[in-house]
Coordinates of C-alpha atoms in Angstrom, one line a residue:
X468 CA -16.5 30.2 -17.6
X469 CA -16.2 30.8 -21.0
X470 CA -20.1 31.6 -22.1
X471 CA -20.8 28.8 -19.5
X472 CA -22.7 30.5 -16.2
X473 CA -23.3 28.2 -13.0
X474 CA -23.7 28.6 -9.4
X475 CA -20.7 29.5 -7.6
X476 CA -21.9 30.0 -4.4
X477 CA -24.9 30.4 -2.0
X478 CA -24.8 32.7 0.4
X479 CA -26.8 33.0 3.8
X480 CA -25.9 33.8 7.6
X481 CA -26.3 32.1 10.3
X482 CA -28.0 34.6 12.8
X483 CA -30.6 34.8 10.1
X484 CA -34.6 34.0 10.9
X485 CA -37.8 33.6 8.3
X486 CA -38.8 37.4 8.8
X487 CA -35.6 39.3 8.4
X488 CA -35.7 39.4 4.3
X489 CA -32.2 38.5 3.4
X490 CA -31.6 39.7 -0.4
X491 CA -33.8 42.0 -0.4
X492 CA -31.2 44.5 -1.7
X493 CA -28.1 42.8 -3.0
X494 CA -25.2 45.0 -4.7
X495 CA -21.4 43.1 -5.8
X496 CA -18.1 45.6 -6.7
X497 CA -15.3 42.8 -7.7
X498 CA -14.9 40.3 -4.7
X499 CA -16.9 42.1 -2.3
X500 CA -21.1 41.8 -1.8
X501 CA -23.2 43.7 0.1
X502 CA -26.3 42.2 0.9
X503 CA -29.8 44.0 2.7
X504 CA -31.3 42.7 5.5
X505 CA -34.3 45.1 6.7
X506 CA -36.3 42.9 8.7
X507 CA -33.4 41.9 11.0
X508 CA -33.8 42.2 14.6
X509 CA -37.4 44.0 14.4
X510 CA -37.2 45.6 11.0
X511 CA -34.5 47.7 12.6
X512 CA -32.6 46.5 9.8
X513 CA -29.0 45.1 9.1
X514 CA -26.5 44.5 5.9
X515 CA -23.7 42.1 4.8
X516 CA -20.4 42.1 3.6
X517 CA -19.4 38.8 2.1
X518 CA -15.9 38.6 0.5
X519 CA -14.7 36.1 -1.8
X520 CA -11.4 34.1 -1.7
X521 CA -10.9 31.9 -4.8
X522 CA -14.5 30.2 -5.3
X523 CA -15.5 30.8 -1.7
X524 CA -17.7 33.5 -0.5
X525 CA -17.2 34.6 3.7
X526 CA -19.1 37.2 5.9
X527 CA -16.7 39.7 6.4
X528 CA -19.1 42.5 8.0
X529 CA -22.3 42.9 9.7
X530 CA -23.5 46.3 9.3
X531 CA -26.1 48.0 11.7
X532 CA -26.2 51.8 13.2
X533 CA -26.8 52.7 16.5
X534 CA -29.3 55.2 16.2
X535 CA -31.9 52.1 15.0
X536 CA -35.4 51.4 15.7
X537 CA -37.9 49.3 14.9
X538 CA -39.5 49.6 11.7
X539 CA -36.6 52.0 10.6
X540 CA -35.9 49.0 8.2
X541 CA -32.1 49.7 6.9
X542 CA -31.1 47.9 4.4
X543 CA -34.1 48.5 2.2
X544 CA -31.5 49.4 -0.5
X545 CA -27.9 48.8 -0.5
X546 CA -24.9 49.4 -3.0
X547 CA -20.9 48.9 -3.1
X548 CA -18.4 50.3 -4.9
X549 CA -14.6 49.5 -3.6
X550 CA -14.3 50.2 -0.2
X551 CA -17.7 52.3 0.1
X552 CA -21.3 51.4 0.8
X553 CA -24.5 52.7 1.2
X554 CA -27.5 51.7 2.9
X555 CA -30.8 53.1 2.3
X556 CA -33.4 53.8 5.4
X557 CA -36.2 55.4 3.4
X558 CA -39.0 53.9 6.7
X559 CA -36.2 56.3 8.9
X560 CA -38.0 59.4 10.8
X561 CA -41.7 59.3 9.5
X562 CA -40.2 58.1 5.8
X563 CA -38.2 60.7 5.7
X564 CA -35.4 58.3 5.0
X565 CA -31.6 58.4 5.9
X566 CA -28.7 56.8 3.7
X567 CA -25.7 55.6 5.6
X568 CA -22.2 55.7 4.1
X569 CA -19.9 53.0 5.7
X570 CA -15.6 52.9 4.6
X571 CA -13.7 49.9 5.0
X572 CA -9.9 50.1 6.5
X573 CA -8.5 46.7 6.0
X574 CA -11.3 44.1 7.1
X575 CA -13.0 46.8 9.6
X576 CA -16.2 48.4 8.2
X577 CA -17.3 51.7 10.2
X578 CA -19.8 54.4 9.4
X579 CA -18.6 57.9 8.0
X580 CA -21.7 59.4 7.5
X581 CA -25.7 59.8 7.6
X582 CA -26.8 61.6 4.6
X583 CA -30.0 63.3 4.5
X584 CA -32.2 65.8 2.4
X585 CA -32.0 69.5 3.5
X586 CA -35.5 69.8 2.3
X587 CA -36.8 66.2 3.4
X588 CA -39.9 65.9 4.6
X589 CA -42.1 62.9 6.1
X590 CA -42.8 60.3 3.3
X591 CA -40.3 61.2 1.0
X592 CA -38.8 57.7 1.3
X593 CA -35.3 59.4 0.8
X594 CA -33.0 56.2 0.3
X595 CA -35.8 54.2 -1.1
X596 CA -33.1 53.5 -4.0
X597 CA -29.1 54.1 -3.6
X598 CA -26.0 53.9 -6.0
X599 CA -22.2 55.0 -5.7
X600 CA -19.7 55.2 -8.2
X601 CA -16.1 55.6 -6.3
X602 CA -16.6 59.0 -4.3
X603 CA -19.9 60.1 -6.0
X604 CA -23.7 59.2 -4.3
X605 CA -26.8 59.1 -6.0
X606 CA -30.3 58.8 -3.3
X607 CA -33.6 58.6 -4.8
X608 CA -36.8 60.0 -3.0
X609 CA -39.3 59.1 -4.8
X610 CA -41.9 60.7 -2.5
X611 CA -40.6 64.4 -2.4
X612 CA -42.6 67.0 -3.6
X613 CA -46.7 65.2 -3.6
X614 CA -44.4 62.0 -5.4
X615 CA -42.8 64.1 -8.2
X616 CA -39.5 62.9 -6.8
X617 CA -36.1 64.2 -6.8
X618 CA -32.6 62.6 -6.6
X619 CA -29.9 64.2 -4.7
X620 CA -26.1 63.7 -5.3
X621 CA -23.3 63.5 -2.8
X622 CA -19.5 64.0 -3.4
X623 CA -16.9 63.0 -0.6
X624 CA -13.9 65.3 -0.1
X625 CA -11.3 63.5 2.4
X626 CA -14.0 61.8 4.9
X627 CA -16.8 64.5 4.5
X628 CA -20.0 64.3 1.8
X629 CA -21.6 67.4 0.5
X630 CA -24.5 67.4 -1.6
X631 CA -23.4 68.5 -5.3
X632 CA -26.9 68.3 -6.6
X633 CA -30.8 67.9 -6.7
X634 CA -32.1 66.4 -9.8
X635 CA -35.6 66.5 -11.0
X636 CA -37.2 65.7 -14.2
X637 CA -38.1 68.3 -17.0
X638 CA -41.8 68.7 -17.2
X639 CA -42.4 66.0 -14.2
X640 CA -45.9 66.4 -12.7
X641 CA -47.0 65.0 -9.2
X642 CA -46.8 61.1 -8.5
X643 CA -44.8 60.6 -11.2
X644 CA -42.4 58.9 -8.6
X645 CA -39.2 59.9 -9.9
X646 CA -36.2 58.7 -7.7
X647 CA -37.7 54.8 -7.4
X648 CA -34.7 53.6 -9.1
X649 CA -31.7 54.9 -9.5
X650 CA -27.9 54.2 -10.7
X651 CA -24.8 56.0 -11.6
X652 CA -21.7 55.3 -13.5
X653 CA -19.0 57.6 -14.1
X654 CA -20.4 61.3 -14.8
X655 CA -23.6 59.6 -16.3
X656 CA -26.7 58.9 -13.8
X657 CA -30.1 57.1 -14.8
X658 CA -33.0 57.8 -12.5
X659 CA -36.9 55.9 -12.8
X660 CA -40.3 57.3 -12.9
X661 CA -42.7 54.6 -13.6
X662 CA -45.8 56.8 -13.0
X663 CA -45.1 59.4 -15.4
X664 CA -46.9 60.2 -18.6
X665 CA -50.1 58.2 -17.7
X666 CA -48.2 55.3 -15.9
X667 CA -46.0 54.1 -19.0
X668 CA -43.0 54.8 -17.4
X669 CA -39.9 56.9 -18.0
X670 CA -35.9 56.8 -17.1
X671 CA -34.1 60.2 -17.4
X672 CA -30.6 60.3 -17.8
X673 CA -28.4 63.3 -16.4
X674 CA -24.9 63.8 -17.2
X675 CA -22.0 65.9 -14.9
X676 CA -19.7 68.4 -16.3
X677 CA -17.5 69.7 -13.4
X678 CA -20.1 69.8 -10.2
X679 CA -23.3 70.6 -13.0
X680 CA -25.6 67.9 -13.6
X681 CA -27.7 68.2 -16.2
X682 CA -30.6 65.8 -18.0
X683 CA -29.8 64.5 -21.5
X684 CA -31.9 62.2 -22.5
X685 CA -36.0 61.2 -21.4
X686 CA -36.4 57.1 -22.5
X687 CA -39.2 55.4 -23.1
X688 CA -40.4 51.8 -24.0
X689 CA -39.8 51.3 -27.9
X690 CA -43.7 49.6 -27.1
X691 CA -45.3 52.1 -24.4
X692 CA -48.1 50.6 -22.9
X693 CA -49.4 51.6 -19.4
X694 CA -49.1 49.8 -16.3
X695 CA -45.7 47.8 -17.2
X696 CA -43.6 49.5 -14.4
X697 CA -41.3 50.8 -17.3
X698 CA -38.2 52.0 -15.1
X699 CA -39.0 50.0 -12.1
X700 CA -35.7 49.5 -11.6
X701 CA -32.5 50.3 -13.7
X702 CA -28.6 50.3 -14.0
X703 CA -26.2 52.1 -16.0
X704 CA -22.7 51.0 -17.1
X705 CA -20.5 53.7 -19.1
X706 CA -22.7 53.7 -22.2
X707 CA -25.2 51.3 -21.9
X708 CA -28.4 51.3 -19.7
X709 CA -30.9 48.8 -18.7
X710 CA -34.5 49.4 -17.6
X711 CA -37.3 46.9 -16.1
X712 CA -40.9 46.6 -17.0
X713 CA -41.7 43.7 -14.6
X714 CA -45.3 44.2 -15.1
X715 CA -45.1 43.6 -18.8
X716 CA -47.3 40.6 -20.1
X717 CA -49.0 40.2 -16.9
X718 CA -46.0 40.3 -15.0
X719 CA -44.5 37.9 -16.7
X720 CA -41.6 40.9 -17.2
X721 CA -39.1 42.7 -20.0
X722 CA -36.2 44.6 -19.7
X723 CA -35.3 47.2 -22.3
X724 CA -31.2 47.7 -22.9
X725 CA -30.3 51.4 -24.1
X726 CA -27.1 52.2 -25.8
X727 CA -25.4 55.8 -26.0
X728 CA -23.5 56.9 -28.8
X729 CA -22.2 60.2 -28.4
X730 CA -25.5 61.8 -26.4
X731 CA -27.8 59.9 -28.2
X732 CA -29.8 57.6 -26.4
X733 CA -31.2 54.3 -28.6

């Protein structure tokens, strides 16, 4: 309210015990909020919709998919955009990780689709991260390829998603862990590696022209030091970018905003 911020509401379910991690993923797109749950019923895993009318915020959804088991642990990552979200399974299959697309149809949430890597592999934690911007998917797998990581992109046409891309960073080397964070915005995608160059961390930003993705910029800390978790996790919004270090100052944490003008990265 005006540059005023307080507490509008706090949100919890009542089905919910000690060891099912509410919050541990938490994603908001205009009066709607998605919200993981991984450790529900067994680590088996569940998500939230909450909707908000006025000042008050109501559970709208509970989202789980049949094909669950224990340990599988959706809702490790979750986002929203409109009537679309995503929910991360990396623990899925031996970590080979799953990320299920749910559409809502009024108030009825229902699942439209499991998307997977056509190369995946066991402990490629595929969904360890997950963004959507309208009908466009971004999954990070931080564990592909001995931890170089990739980031695979999925377009929706009607009801069906087909992969558009793999992305993988110029010149990254092995346990660089590329695909730990990830976010997209528009035609503009921002991926974390906070292993690379000697653990001080790195974000690489990839831009789309038609169904080509392509990497235009490699940031860095303005102050690289190792060990800071530089790109732990990061979002992007049109031309602006911000990126974690939570281990900076003995964990006491900075975040490092980036601005774009024209496809210069500052």
């Amino acid at each position: 309210n005006g540059d005023e911020w307080m507490e509008e509401a706090k949100i919890a379910v009542t089905d919910n015990i000690s060891a099912d991690v509410f919050g541990t993923s938490v994603c908001i797109s205009g009066n709607t909020a998605i919200i993981g749950a991984p450790g529900c019923n067994g680590s088996k895993g569940a998500a939230y919709i909450f909707i908000r009318t006025g000042s008050t915020w109501i559970k709208e959804a509970k989202l789980t998919v049949p094909d669950a088991v224990i340990l599988d642990n959706f809702g490790d990552s979750v986002s929203i955009n409109g009537n679309i979200a995503v929910v991360g399974t990396p623990e899925k299959n031996n970590n080979t990780g799953i990320a299920y697309v749910f559409t809502r149809t009024g108030t009825t949430w229902a699942k439209e689709a499991s998307l997977t890597a056509p190369d995946g592999a066991p402990n490629d934690a595929f969904g360890w991260r997950v963004s959507n911007d309208e009908n466009t998917i971004i999954v990070g797998a931080y564990g592909e390829d001995s931890s170089r990581g990739a980031a695979y992109v999925f377009t929706r046409s009607d009801q069906s998603w087909i992969q558009e891309a793999r992305l993988t960073a110029q010149g990254g080397a092995a346990n660089d862990r590329f695909g730990i964070s990830v976010s997209i915005s528009g035609n503009t995608a921002i991926i974390g590696a906070p292993w690379n160059d000697n653990v001080t961390g790195a974000a690489y930003v990839f831009t789309r022209t038609g169904t080509t993705w392509v990497q235009e910029a490699k940031l860095i800390a303005s102050d690289p030091t190792p060990v800071t978790g530089f790109s732990w996790s990061v979002s992007i919004d049109d031309n602006y970018a911000v990126i974690s270090a939570p281990w900076e100052f003995g964990y006491t944490g900075k975040a490092y905003v980036f601005k774009r003008t024209q496809n210069t990265w500052e």
